[in-house]
Amino acid sequence: MLAEMSIKNFAIIESLGVSFQKGLTVLTGETGAGKSIIIDAISLVAGGRGSSEFVRFGCNKAEIEGLFLLDNDNHPCIEKGKELGIDISDGMVVLHRDILTNGKSICRINGKLVTLGILREIGRTLIDIHGQHEHQDLMNSERHLPMIDQFDEKRTVPAIEEYQQLYNQFLKLKKQLKGLTENEQKMAHRLDLIQFQLSEIKNAELEPGEEEALINEKSQLSNFERIHTSVTRSYKALSGEQQGLDWVGLAMSELEDVSSLNDKLKAIFENISSSFYLLEEATSSLRDQIDLLEFDPERLDFIETRLNEIRFLKKKYGQTVEDILEYAAKIEDEIDQIQNREVHLDRLRKNIKEIQNDLQLEAENLSEIRKQIAEKLKHEIHKELKDLYMAKTVFDIQFALPDPPEFLSTGIDKVEFLISTNPGEPLKPLTKIASGGELSRIMLALKSIFSKHQGITSIIFDEVDTGVSGRVAQSMAEKIYKISNGSQVLCITHLPQVAAMADAHLYISKETKGDRTVTSISELQSEEKVKEVARMISGVEITDLTKQHASELLQLANQMKVGGLY
């Protein structure tokens, strides 16, 4: 759940801290008081789209911070955090976002700097915001298929993965086929080019590791005089009469006669003896090196020429000799495909036909699963709509193949929600039938169903009850409260029926201090709730009668909750 929010220098909010509870919390207040601004702040801290317009006039930045408490160790947020390398422990997540005057954002999760994209990914697992724009999503038929897939992900996700694996192979083969069936002139030009490239690379007779070996040899030849002088001097210092090796040998001989008389001298003798033989071996190696060292200016010229040739090829075909050889192997295959195009075309078409047959089976299997899920979803929606006084409404889910038929990344299904709100009327798309109030109820019915499957910490309704009243308003209030039993719900509402069902009631107000407008928030207690619900019933003028009605409405709501109807 969303436990705490801190908002500073955001729109007309100078500084605001607010605590939220479990269950249903409603936010009410006069129009323009700042209710939606608070929801905007919650949306932004969860990764929503922001701009410099949100920064309070005269301030450098807006700051928003939210503390979320996770109720179980299997929350989707924890798994997503592991994927993104964010430590989420103790069941607490702190999201922080600064919005600067240039429109840029600084985002943090549990103190760690993250991108806006990562903030959004984590935010999606914590908050689900539904406003009036959701009605537009509901009317967009492209959103209907994902809703079906989401309704029973245990069945759809494996089927979609199986389908998409074949679909990606199918696309890859189709791309290869297209490449081989391009026009003859373009293919001939391509063949000439890659044949020249392959010839150039093969004529160079490159070997893996050759460049490194040449660079090392060049270094040896370039520093020949220095190496030769040092090796020679080192050898002379050790070898010959009255040189290092002679003196070490003399020390060894002198100690050899007395080493048996003293344990310490024996140990020293053994060390000197070991050193003598090691130096003798090193002297021999130095002599061999002097014999091997030979300066060859022609070899140095050859190496320079060869390295220049390799550098030239690297500019054209790859960063390393291995990259060049890999490119050569690739274009050699392409040459073979072009020169034996018909053979490859026949093989490709055969492979595509086989993949297409398998893909068709997977697509039909996925489609059948979706149709079964759609029947179950229709039944659930009709049940929810009945509770919302739309018992005579007929809701259907239409499946159709794309025209012309084709494999899509989502399968072969084209889905659209249809509805008939009046008996005898034909089923039509939502956009052509549903009014604002009907859309609000359909959306709430869907949310009532999907909230059981999402595992979202907090659900926010921003005036989703627009366009309804009377007994419909009461049924919507009961639905929203029912959703709050499984997830924390924050709801901006103008309906007294919804406000009466709240577990916590926050009142948003604004006032002018000096020459600035300031928004404040307070939690209403018993008498204050009665007054606010009365205001929502009657408008500006609150009478004893409206207070009585408000009190009765609150009592009725409490009786419903205590009676265990939800």
Coordinates of N, CA and C in Angstrom, one line a residue, residues 108-214:
R108 N 14.9 8.3 -8.0 CA 15.6 7.4 -7.1 C 14.6 6.4 -6.6
I109 N 15.1 5.1 -6.4 CA 14.4 4.1 -5.8 C 15.2 3.5 -4.6
N110 N 14.6 3.7 -3.4 CA 15.4 3.3 -2.2 C 16.7 3.9 -2.1
G111 N 16.8 5.2 -2.5 CA 18.0 6.0 -2.5 C 19.0 5.8 -3.7
K112 N 18.7 4.8 -4.6 CA 19.6 4.6 -5.7 C 19.1 5.3 -6.9
L113 N 20.0 6.1 -7.6 CA 19.7 6.8 -8.8 C 19.3 5.8 -9.9
V114 N 18.1 6.1 -10.5 CA 17.7 5.2 -11.6 C 17.2 6.1 -12.8
T115 N 17.0 5.5 -13.9 CA 16.4 6.2 -15.0 C 14.9 6.3 -14.8
L116 N 14.3 7.2 -15.6 CA 12.8 7.3 -15.5 C 12.1 6.1 -16.0
G117 N 12.7 5.4 -17.0 CA 12.2 4.1 -17.4 C 12.1 3.1 -16.3
I118 N 13.2 3.0 -15.5 CA 13.2 2.0 -14.4 C 12.2 2.4 -13.4
L119 N 12.1 3.7 -13.1 CA 11.1 4.2 -12.1 C 9.7 3.8 -12.6
R120 N 9.5 3.9 -13.9 CA 8.1 3.6 -14.4 C 7.8 2.1 -14.3
E121 N 8.9 1.2 -14.5 CA 8.7 -0.2 -14.5 C 8.3 -0.6 -13.0
I122 N 9.0 -0.1 -12.1 CA 8.7 -0.4 -10.7 C 7.4 0.2 -10.3
G123 N 7.1 1.4 -10.7 CA 5.8 2.0 -10.4 C 4.6 1.3 -10.9
R124 N 4.8 0.6 -12.0 CA 3.6 -0.2 -12.6 C 3.2 -1.3 -11.7
T125 N 4.2 -1.8 -10.9 CA 3.9 -3.0 -10.0 C 3.3 -2.5 -8.7
L126 N 3.3 -1.2 -8.5 CA 2.8 -0.6 -7.2 C 1.5 0.1 -7.4
I127 N 1.3 0.8 -8.5 CA 0.1 1.7 -8.6 C -0.6 1.5 -9.9
D128 N -1.9 1.5 -9.9 CA -2.7 1.4 -11.1 C -3.7 2.5 -11.0
I129 N -3.5 3.5 -11.9 CA -4.3 4.7 -11.9 C -5.4 4.7 -13.0
H130 N -6.6 4.9 -12.6 CA -7.7 4.9 -13.6 C -8.5 6.2 -13.5
G131 N -8.4 6.9 -14.6 CA -9.1 8.2 -14.7 C -10.0 8.1 -15.9
Q132 N -10.6 9.3 -16.3 CA -11.5 9.3 -17.4 C -10.9 8.9 -18.7
H133 N -9.5 9.1 -18.8 CA -8.9 8.7 -20.0 C -8.9 7.2 -20.2
E134 N -9.2 6.4 -19.1 CA -9.3 5.0 -19.2 C -10.5 4.6 -20.1
H135 N -11.5 5.5 -20.1 CA -12.6 5.2 -21.0 C -12.2 5.1 -22.5
Q136 N -11.2 6.0 -22.8 CA -10.7 6.0 -24.2 C -10.0 4.7 -24.5
D137 N -9.2 4.2 -23.5 CA -8.6 2.9 -23.7 C -9.6 1.8 -23.9
L138 N -10.7 1.9 -23.1 CA -11.7 0.9 -23.2 C -12.4 0.8 -24.6
M139 N -12.5 2.0 -25.2 CA -13.1 2.1 -26.5 C -12.1 1.8 -27.6
N140 N -10.9 1.7 -27.3 CA -9.9 1.4 -28.3 C -9.8 -0.2 -28.5
S141 N -10.2 -0.7 -29.6 CA -10.3 -2.1 -29.8 C -8.9 -2.8 -29.7
E142 N -7.9 -2.1 -29.9 CA -6.5 -2.7 -29.8 C -6.2 -3.0 -28.4
R143 N -6.9 -2.5 -27.4 CA -6.6 -2.8 -26.0 C -7.4 -4.0 -25.5
H144 N -8.3 -4.5 -26.4 CA -9.2 -5.5 -25.9 C -8.5 -6.9 -25.8
L145 N -7.7 -7.2 -26.8 CA -7.0 -8.5 -26.8 C -6.1 -8.6 -25.6
P146 N -5.3 -7.6 -25.3 CA -4.4 -7.7 -24.1 C -5.2 -7.9 -22.8
M147 N -6.5 -7.4 -22.7 CA -7.3 -7.6 -21.6 C -7.6 -9.1 -21.4
I148 N -7.9 -9.7 -22.5 CA -8.3 -11.2 -22.5 C -7.0 -12.0 -22.1
D149 N -5.9 -11.6 -22.6 CA -4.6 -12.3 -22.3 C -4.3 -12.1 -20.8
Q150 N -4.6 -11.0 -20.2 CA -4.3 -10.7 -18.8 C -5.3 -11.4 -17.9
F151 N -6.5 -11.7 -18.4 CA -7.5 -12.3 -17.5 C -7.1 -13.7 -17.0
D152 N -6.3 -14.4 -17.8 CA -5.9 -15.8 -17.4 C -4.5 -16.0 -17.9
E153 N -3.5 -15.3 -17.3 CA -2.1 -15.3 -17.8 C -1.5 -16.6 -17.7
K154 N -1.9 -17.4 -16.7 CA -1.3 -18.8 -16.6 C -1.5 -19.6 -17.8
R155 N -2.6 -19.4 -18.5 CA -2.8 -20.1 -19.8 C -2.3 -19.4 -21.0
T156 N -2.5 -18.1 -21.0 CA -2.1 -17.3 -22.2 C -0.6 -17.1 -22.4
V157 N 0.1 -16.9 -21.3 CA 1.6 -16.5 -21.4 C 2.4 -17.7 -22.0
P158 N 2.2 -18.9 -21.6 CA 3.0 -20.0 -22.2 C 2.6 -20.2 -23.7
A159 N 1.3 -20.1 -24.0 CA 0.9 -20.2 -25.4 C 1.4 -19.1 -26.3
I160 N 1.4 -17.9 -25.8 CA 2.0 -16.7 -26.5 C 3.5 -16.9 -26.7
E161 N 4.2 -17.4 -25.7 CA 5.6 -17.6 -25.9 C 6.0 -18.6 -26.9
E162 N 5.2 -19.7 -26.9 CA 5.4 -20.8 -27.9 C 5.1 -20.2 -29.3
Y163 N 4.1 -19.5 -29.5 CA 3.7 -18.9 -30.8 C 4.8 -17.9 -31.2
Q164 N 5.2 -17.0 -30.3 CA 6.2 -16.0 -30.7 C 7.6 -16.5 -31.0
Q165 N 7.9 -17.6 -30.4 CA 9.2 -18.3 -30.8 C 9.2 -18.7 -32.2
L166 N 8.1 -19.3 -32.7 CA 8.0 -19.7 -34.1 C 7.8 -18.5 -35.0
Y167 N 7.1 -17.5 -34.5 CA 6.8 -16.3 -35.3 C 8.1 -15.6 -35.6
N168 N 9.1 -15.5 -34.6 CA 10.3 -14.9 -34.9 C 11.2 -15.6 -35.9
Q169 N 11.1 -17.0 -35.8 CA 11.8 -17.8 -36.9 C 11.2 -17.6 -38.2
F170 N 9.9 -17.5 -38.3 CA 9.1 -17.2 -39.5 C 9.5 -15.9 -40.1
L171 N 9.6 -14.8 -39.3 CA 10.0 -13.5 -39.8 C 11.4 -13.6 -40.4
K172 N 12.3 -14.3 -39.7 CA 13.7 -14.3 -40.1 C 13.9 -15.0 -41.5
L173 N 13.1 -16.1 -41.6 CA 13.2 -16.8 -42.9 C 12.5 -16.0 -44.0
K174 N 11.5 -15.3 -43.7 CA 10.8 -14.4 -44.7 C 11.8 -13.3 -45.2
K175 N 12.5 -12.8 -44.2 CA 13.5 -11.7 -44.5 C 14.6 -12.3 -45.5
Q176 N 15.0 -13.5 -45.2 CA 16.0 -14.1 -46.1 C 15.5 -14.3 -47.5
L177 N 14.2 -14.8 -47.5 CA 13.6 -15.0 -48.8 C 13.5 -13.7 -49.6
K178 N 13.1 -12.6 -48.9 CA 13.0 -11.3 -49.6 C 14.3 -10.9 -50.1
G179 N 15.4 -11.1 -49.3 CA 16.7 -10.7 -49.8 C 17.2 -11.5 -51.0
L180 N 16.8 -12.8 -51.1 CA 17.2 -13.6 -52.3 C 16.3 -13.3 -53.5
T181 N 15.1 -12.7 -53.3 CA 14.2 -12.5 -54.5 C 14.2 -11.0 -54.9
E182 N 15.2 -10.3 -54.5 CA 15.3 -8.9 -55.0 C 15.7 -8.9 -56.5
N183 N 15.6 -7.7 -57.1 CA 15.8 -7.6 -58.6 C 17.2 -8.1 -59.0
E184 N 17.3 -8.6 -60.2 CA 18.5 -9.2 -60.7 C 19.7 -8.2 -60.7
Q185 N 19.4 -7.0 -61.2 CA 20.5 -6.0 -61.3 C 21.1 -5.7 -59.9
K186 N 20.2 -5.5 -58.9 CA 20.8 -5.2 -57.6 C 21.6 -6.4 -57.1
M187 N 21.1 -7.6 -57.3 CA 21.7 -8.9 -56.9 C 23.1 -9.0 -57.6
A188 N 23.2 -8.7 -58.9 CA 24.4 -8.8 -59.6 C 25.5 -7.8 -59.1
H189 N 25.0 -6.6 -58.8 CA 25.9 -5.5 -58.2 C 26.4 -6.0 -56.8
R190 N 25.5 -6.6 -56.0 CA 25.9 -7.1 -54.7 C 27.0 -8.2 -54.9
L191 N 26.7 -9.1 -55.8 CA 27.6 -10.2 -56.0 C 29.0 -9.7 -56.4
D192 N 29.1 -8.7 -57.4 CA 30.4 -8.2 -57.8 C 31.1 -7.6 -56.6
L193 N 30.4 -6.9 -55.8 CA 31.0 -6.2 -54.6 C 31.6 -7.2 -53.6
I194 N 30.8 -8.2 -53.2 CA 31.3 -9.1 -52.2 C 32.3 -10.1 -52.7
Q195 N 32.3 -10.4 -54.0 CA 33.3 -11.2 -54.6 C 34.7 -10.5 -54.6
F196 N 34.7 -9.2 -54.9 CA 35.9 -8.4 -54.8 C 36.4 -8.3 -53.4
Q197 N 35.5 -8.1 -52.4 CA 35.9 -8.0 -51.0 C 36.5 -9.4 -50.6
L198 N 35.9 -10.5 -50.9 CA 36.4 -11.8 -50.5 C 37.8 -12.0 -51.1
S199 N 37.9 -11.6 -52.4 CA 39.2 -11.8 -53.1 C 40.3 -11.0 -52.4
E200 N 40.0 -9.8 -52.0 CA 40.9 -8.9 -51.3 C 41.3 -9.5 -50.0
I201 N 40.4 -10.0 -49.3 CA 40.7 -10.6 -47.9 C 41.5 -11.9 -48.1
K202 N 41.1 -12.7 -49.0 CA 41.8 -14.0 -49.2 C 43.2 -13.8 -49.7
N203 N 43.4 -12.8 -50.6 CA 44.8 -12.6 -51.1 C 45.7 -12.1 -50.0
A204 N 45.2 -11.5 -49.0 CA 46.0 -11.0 -47.9 C 46.5 -12.2 -47.0
E205 N 45.9 -13.4 -47.1 CA 46.3 -14.6 -46.4 C 46.5 -14.3 -44.9
L206 N 45.5 -13.7 -44.3 CA 45.6 -13.3 -42.9 C 45.5 -14.6 -42.0
E207 N 46.2 -14.5 -40.9 CA 46.2 -15.5 -39.9 C 45.7 -15.0 -38.5
P208 N 44.9 -15.7 -37.8 CA 44.5 -15.3 -36.4 C 45.7 -15.0 -35.6
G209 N 45.7 -13.9 -34.9 CA 46.9 -13.6 -34.0 C 48.1 -13.0 -34.7
E210 N 48.0 -12.9 -36.0 CA 49.1 -12.4 -36.8 C 49.5 -11.0 -36.5
E211 N 48.6 -10.1 -36.3 CA 48.9 -8.7 -36.1 C 49.7 -8.5 -34.8
E212 N 49.2 -9.2 -33.7 CA 49.9 -9.1 -32.4 C 51.3 -9.6 -32.5
A213 N 51.5 -10.7 -33.2 CA 52.9 -11.3 -33.4 C 53.8 -10.3 -34.1
L214 N 53.2 -9.7 -35.2 CA 54.0 -8.8 -35.9 C 54.4 -7.5 -35.1

